[in-house]
PDB file of C-alpha atoms in Angstrom:
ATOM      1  CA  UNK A  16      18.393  10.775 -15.454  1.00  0.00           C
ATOM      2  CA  UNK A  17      14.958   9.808 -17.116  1.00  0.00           C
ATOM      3  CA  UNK A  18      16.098   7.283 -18.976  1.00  0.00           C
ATOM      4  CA  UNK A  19      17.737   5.472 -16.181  1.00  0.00           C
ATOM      5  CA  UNK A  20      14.668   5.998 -14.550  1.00  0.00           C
ATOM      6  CA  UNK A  21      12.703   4.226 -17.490  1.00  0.00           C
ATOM      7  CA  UNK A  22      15.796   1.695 -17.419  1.00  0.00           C
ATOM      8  CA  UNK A  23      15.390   0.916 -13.530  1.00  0.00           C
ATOM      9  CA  UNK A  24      11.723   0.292 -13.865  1.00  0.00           C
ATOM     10  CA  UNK A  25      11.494  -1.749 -16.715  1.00  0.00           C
ATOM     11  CA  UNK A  26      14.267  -4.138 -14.902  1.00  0.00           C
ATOM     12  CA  UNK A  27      12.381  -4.351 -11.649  1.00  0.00           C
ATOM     13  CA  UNK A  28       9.089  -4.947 -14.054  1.00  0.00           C
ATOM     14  CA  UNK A  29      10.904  -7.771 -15.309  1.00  0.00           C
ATOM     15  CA  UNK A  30      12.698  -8.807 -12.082  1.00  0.00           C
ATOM     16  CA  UNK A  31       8.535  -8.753 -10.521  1.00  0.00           C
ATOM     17  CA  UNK A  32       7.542 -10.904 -13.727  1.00  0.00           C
ATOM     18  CA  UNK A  33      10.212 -13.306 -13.294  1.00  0.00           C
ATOM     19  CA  UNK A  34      10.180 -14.150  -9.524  1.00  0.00           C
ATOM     20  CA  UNK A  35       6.734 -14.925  -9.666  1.00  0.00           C
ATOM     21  CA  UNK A  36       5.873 -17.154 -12.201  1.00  0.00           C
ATOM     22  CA  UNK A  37       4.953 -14.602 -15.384  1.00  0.00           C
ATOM     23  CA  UNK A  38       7.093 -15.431 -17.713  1.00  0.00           C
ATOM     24  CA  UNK A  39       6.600 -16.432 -20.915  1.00  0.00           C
ATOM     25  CA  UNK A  40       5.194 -20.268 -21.001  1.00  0.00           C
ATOM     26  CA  UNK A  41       4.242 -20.416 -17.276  1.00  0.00           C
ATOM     27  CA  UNK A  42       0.990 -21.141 -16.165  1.00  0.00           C
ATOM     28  CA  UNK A  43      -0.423 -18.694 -13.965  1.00  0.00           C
ATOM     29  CA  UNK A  44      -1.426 -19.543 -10.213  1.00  0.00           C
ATOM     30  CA  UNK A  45      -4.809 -18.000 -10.629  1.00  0.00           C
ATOM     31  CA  UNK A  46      -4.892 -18.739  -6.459  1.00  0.00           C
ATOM     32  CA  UNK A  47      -2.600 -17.126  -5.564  1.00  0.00           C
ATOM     33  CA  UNK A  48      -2.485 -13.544  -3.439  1.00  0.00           C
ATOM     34  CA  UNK A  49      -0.095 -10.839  -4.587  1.00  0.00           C
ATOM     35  CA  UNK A  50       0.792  -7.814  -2.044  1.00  0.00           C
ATOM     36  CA  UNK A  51       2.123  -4.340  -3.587  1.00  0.00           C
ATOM     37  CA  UNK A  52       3.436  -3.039  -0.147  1.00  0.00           C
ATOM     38  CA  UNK A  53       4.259   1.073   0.134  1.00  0.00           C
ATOM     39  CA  UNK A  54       6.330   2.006   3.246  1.00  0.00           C
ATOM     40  CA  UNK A  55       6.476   4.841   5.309  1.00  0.00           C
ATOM     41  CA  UNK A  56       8.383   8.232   4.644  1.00  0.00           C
ATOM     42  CA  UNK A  57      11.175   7.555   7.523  1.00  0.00           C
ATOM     43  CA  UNK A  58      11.558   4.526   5.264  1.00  0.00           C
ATOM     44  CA  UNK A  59      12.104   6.047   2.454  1.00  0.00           C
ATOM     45  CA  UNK A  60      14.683   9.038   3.871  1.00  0.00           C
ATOM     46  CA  UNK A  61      16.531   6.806   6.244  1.00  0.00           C
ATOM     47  CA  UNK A  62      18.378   3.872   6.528  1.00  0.00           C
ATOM     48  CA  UNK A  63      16.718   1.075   8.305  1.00  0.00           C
ATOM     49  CA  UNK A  64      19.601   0.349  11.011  1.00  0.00           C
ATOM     50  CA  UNK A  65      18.198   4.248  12.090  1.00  0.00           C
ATOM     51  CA  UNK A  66      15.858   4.294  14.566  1.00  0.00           C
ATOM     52  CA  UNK A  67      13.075   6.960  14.896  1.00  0.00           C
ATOM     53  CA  UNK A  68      14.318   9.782  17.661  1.00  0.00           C
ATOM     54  CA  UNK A  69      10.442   9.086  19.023  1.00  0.00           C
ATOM     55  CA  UNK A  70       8.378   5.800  17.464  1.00  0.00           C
ATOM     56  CA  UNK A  71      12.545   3.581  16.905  1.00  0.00           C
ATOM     57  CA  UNK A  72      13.096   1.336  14.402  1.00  0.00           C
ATOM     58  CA  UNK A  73      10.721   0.883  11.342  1.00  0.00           C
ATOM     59  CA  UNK A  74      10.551  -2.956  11.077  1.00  0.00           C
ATOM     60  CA  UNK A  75      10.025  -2.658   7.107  1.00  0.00           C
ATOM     61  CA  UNK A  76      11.814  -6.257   6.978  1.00  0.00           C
ATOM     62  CA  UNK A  77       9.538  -7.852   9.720  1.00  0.00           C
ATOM     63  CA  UNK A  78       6.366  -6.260   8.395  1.00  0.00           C
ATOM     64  CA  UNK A  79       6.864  -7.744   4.515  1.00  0.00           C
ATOM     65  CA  UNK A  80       8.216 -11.476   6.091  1.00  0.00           C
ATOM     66  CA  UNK A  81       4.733 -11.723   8.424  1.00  0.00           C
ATOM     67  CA  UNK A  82       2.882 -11.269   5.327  1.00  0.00           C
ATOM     68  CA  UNK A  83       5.215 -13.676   3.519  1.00  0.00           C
ATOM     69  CA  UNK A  84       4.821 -16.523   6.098  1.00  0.00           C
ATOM     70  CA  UNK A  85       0.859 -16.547   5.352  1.00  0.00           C
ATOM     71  CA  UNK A  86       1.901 -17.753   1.247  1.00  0.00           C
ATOM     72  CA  UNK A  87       1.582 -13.995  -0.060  1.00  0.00           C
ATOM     73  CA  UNK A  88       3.707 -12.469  -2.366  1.00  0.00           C
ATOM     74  CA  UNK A  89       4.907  -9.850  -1.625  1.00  0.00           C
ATOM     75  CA  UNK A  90       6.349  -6.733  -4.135  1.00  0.00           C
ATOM     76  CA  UNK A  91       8.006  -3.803  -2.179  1.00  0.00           C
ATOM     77  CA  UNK A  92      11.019  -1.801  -2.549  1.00  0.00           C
ATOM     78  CA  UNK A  93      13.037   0.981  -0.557  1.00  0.00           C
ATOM     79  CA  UNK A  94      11.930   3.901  -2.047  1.00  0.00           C
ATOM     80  CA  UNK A  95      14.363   6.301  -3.208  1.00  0.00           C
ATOM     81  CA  UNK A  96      14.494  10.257  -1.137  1.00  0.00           C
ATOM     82  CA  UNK A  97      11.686  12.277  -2.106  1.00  0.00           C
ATOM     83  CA  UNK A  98       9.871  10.016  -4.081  1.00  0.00           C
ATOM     84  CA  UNK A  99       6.814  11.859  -5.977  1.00  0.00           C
ATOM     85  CA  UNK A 100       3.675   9.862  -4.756  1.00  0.00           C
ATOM     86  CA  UNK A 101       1.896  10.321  -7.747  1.00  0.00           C
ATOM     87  CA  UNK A 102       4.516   9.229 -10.216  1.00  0.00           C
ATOM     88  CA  UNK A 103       5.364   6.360  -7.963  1.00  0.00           C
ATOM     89  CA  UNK A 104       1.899   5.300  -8.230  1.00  0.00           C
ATOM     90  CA  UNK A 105       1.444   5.531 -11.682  1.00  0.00           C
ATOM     91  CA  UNK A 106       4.304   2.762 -12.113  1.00  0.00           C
ATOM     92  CA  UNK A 107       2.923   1.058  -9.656  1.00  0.00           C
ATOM     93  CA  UNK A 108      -0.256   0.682 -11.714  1.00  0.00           C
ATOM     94  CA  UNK A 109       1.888  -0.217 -14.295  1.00  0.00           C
ATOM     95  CA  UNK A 110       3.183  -3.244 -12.570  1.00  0.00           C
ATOM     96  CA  UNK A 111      -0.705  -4.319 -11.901  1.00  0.00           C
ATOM     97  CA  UNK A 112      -1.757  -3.795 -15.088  1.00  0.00           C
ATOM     98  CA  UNK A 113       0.667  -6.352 -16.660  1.00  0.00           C
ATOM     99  CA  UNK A 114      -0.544  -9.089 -13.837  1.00  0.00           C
ATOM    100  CA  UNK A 115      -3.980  -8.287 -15.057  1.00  0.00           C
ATOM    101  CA  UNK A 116      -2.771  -8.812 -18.642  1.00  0.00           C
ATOM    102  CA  UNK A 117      -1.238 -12.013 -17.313  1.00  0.00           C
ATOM    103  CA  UNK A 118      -4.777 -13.540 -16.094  1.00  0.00           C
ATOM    104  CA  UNK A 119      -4.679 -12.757 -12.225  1.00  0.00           C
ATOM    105  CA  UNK A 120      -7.897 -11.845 -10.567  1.00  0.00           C
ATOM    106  CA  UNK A 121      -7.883  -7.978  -9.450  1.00  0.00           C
ATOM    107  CA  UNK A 122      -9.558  -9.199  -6.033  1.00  0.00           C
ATOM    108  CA  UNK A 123      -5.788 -11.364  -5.803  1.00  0.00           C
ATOM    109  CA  UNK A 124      -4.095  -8.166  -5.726  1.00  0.00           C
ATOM    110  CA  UNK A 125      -3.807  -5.581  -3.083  1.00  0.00           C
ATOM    111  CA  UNK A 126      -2.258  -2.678  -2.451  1.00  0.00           C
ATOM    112  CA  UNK A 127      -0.887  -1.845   1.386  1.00  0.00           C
ATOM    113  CA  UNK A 128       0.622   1.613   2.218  1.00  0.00           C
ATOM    114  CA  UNK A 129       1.471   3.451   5.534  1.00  0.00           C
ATOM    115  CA  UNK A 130       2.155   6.743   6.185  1.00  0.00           C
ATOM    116  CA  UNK A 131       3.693   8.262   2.858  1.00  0.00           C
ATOM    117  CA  UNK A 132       3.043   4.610   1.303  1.00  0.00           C
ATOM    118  CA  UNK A 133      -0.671   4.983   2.049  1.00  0.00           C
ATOM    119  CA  UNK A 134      -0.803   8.200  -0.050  1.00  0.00           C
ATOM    120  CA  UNK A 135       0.850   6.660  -2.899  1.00  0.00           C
ATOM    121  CA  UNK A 136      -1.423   3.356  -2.648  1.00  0.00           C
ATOM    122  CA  UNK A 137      -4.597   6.397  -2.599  1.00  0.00           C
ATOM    123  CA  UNK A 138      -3.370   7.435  -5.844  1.00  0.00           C
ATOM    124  CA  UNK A 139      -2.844   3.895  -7.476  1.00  0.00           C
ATOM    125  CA  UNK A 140      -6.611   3.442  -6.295  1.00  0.00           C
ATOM    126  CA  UNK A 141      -7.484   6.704  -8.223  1.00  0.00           C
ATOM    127  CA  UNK A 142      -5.471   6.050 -10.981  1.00  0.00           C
ATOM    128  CA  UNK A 143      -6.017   2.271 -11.302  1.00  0.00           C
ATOM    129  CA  UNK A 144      -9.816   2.623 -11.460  1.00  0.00           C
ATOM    130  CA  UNK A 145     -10.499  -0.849 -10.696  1.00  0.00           C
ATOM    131  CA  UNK A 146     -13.522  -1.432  -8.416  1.00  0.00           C
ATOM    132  CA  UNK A 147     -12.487  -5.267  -7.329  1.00  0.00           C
ATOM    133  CA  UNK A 148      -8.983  -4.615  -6.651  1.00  0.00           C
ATOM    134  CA  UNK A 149      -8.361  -4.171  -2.397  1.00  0.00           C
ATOM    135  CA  UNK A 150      -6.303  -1.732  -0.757  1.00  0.00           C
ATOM    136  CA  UNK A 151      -5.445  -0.863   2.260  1.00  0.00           C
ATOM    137  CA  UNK A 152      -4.488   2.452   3.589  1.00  0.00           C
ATOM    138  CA  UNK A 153      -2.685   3.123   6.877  1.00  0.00           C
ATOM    139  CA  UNK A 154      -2.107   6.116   9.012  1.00  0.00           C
ATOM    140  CA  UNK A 155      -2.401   8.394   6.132  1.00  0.00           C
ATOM    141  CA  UNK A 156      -5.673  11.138   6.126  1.00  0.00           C
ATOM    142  CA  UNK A 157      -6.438  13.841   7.784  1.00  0.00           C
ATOM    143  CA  UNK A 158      -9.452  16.462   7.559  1.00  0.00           C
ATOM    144  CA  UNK A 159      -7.386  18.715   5.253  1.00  0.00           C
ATOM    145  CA  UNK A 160      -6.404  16.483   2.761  1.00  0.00           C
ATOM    146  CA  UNK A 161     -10.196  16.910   1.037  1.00  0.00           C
ATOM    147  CA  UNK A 162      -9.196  20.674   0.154  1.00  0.00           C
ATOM    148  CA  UNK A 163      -5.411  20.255  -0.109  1.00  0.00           C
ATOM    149  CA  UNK A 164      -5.150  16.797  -1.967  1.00  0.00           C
ATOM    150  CA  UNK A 165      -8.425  17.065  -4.279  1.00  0.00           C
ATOM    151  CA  UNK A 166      -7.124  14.710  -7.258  1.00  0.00           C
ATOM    152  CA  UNK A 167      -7.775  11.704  -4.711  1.00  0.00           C
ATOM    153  CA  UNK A 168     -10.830   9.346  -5.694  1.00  0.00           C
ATOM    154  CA  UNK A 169     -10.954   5.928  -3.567  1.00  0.00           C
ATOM    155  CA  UNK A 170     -12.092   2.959  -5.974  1.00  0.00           C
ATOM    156  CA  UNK A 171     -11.749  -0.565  -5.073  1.00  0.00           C
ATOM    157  CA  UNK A 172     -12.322  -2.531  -2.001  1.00  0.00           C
ATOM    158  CA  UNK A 173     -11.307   0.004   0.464  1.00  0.00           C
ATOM    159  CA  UNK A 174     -10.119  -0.558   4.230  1.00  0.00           C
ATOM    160  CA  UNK A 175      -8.750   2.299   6.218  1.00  0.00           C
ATOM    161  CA  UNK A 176      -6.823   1.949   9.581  1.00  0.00           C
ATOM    162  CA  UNK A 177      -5.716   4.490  12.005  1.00  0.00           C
ATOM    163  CA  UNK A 178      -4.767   4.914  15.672  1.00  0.00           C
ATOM    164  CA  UNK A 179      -6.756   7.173  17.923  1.00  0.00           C
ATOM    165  CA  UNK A 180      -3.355   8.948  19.415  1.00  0.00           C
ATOM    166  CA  UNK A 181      -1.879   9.904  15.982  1.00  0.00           C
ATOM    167  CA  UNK A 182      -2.900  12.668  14.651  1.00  0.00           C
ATOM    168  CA  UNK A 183      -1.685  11.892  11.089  1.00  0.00           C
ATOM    169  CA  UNK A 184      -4.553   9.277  10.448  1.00  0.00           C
ATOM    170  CA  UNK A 185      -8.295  10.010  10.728  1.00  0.00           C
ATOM    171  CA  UNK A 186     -11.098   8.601  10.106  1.00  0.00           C
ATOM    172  CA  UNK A 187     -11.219   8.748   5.984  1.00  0.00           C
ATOM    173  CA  UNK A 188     -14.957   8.799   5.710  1.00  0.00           C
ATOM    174  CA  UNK A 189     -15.193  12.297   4.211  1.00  0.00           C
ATOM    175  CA  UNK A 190     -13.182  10.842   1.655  1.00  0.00           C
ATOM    176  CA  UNK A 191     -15.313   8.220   0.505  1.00  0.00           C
ATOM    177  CA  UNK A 192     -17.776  10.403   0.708  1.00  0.00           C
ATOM    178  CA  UNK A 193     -16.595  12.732  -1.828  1.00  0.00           C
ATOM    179  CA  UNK A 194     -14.928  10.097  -4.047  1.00  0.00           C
ATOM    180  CA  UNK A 195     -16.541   9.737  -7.546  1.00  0.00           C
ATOM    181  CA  UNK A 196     -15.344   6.305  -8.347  1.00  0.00           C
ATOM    182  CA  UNK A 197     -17.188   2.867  -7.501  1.00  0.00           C
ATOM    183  CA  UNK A 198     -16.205   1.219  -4.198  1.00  0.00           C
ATOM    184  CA  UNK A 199     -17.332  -2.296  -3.314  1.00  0.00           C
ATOM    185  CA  UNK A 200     -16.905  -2.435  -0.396  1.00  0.00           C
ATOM    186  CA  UNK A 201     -15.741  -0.033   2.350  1.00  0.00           C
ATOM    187  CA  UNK A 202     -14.516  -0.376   5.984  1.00  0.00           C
ATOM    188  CA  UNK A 203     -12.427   0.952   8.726  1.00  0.00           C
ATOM    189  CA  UNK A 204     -10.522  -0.040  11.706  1.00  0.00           C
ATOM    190  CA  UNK A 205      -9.255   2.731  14.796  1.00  0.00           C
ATOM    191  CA  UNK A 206      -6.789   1.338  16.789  1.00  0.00           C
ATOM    192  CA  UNK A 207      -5.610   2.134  20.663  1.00  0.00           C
ATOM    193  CA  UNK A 208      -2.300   1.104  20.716  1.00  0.00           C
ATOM    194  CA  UNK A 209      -1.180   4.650  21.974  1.00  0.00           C
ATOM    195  CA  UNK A 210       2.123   4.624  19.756  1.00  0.00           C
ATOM    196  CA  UNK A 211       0.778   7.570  18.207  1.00  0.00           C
ATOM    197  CA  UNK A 212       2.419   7.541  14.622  1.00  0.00           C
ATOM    198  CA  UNK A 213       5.104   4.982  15.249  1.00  0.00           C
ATOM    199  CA  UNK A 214       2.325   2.043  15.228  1.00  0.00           C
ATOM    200  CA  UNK A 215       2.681   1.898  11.556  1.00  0.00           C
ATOM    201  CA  UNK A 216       6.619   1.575  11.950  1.00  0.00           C
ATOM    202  CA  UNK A 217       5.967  -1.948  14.342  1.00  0.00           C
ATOM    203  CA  UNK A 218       5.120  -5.448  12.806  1.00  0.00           C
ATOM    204  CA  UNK A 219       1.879  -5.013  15.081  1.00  0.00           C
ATOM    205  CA  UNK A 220      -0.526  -7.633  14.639  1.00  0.00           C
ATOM    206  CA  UNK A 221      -3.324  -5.102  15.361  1.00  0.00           C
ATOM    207  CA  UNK A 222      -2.895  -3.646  12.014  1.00  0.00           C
ATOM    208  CA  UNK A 223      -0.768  -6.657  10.367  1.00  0.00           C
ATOM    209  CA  UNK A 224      -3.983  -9.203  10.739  1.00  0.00           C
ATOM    210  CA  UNK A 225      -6.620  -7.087   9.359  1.00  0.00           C
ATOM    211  CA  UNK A 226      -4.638  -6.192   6.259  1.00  0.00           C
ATOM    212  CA  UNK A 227      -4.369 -10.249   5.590  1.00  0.00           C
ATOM    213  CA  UNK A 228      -7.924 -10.662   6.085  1.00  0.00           C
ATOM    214  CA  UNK A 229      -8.781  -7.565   3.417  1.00  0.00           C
ATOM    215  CA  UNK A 230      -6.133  -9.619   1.241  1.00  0.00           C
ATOM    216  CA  UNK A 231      -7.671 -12.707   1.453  1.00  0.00           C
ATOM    217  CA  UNK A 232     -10.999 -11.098   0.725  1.00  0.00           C
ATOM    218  CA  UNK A 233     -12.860 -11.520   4.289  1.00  0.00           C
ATOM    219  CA  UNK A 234     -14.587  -8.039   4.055  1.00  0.00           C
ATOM    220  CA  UNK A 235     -16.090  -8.252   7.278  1.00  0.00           C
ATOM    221  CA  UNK A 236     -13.451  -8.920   8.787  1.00  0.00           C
ATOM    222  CA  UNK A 237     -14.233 -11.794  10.747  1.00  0.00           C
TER     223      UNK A 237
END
């Protein structure tokens, strides 16, 4: 099972490499934006013709083609069931590695999760180490997760967003706090859409917008 594990991954590497101009005797678009994109749990354990008993359908599709229609691309996959975060992420850093290798820009690349997907794209920040690369985490702290997650470090160009009804996502300042890793820059957005957790499952401009801004390295968010 590991080795068709190690198989999978180094195909999809490849696959990554391939569709977006890496391979060998290319030139590199040093301008363009690349999008690592983490989905939800629901996602990951469910088909995506099921709707959500409370928060319906997860528009994972809708989500990754808004982002495509503003020139990103965009890397994202269904996640196999119970996915380990923190392997997940360290293949994940894998993949970025090898487009740093390649010549692109760490502040070209970002790293978007929600729900589940944010805690994976916490641990590629951690893991990763690099202070200019953006991420954006979505729906995904809570109070406890400084005692019960420890391991977590934020680095990079951090923006948090969560929604003032769901009580999955707080406000992640204790985590920066605590982090021990350099972050350039740090902000974070609380939305009122009232959809409690099942904001993150919509193709909501509300959090949609600010994640291409982040991307595109408006920090301020103007």
């Amino acid at each position: 099972m590991k080795q068709f594990q190690k198989l999978f991954f180094a195909f999809l590497l490849v696959f990554l490499l391939n569709n977006t101009g890496f391979s060998q005797g290319k030139t590199i678009n040093k301008d363009q934006r690349y999008i690592f994109f983490l989905h939800n749990k629901f996602v990951e354990e469910n088909d995506l013709n099921i709707a959500h008993p409370e928060y319906g359908k997860a528009e994972y599709n809708e989500i990754l083609e808004s982002f495509r229609k503003d020139n990103f691309i965009v890397f994202s996959e269904k996640r196999k069931k119970n996915t380990n975060a923190s392997d997940y992420a360290e293949k994940v850093v894998k993949q970025i590695k090898t487009f740093l290798k390649k010549g692109v820009s760490p502040n070209k690349i970002i790293v978007i999760g929600t729900s589940k997907g944010g805690y994976i794209a916490q641990y590629v920040s951690t893991y990763l180490a690099n202070p200019d690369v953006n991420f954006v985490f979505i729906g995904c702290f809570r109070d406890v997760d400084i005692e019960e997650i420890p391991d977590i470090n934020f680095c990079g160009n951090i923006l948090t967003i969560y929604e003032k009804s769901d009580i999955y996502g707080v406000s992640a300042i204790r985590r920066k706090e605590t982090s021990k890793l350099k972050i350039n820059h740090f902000k974070q957005i609380e939305l009122n859409t009232n959809l409690k957790h099942g904001f993150l499952y919509k193709a909501l401009d509300e959090w949609i917008v600010p994640c291409k801004k982040w991307a595109n390295g408006n920090y301020e968010l103007n």
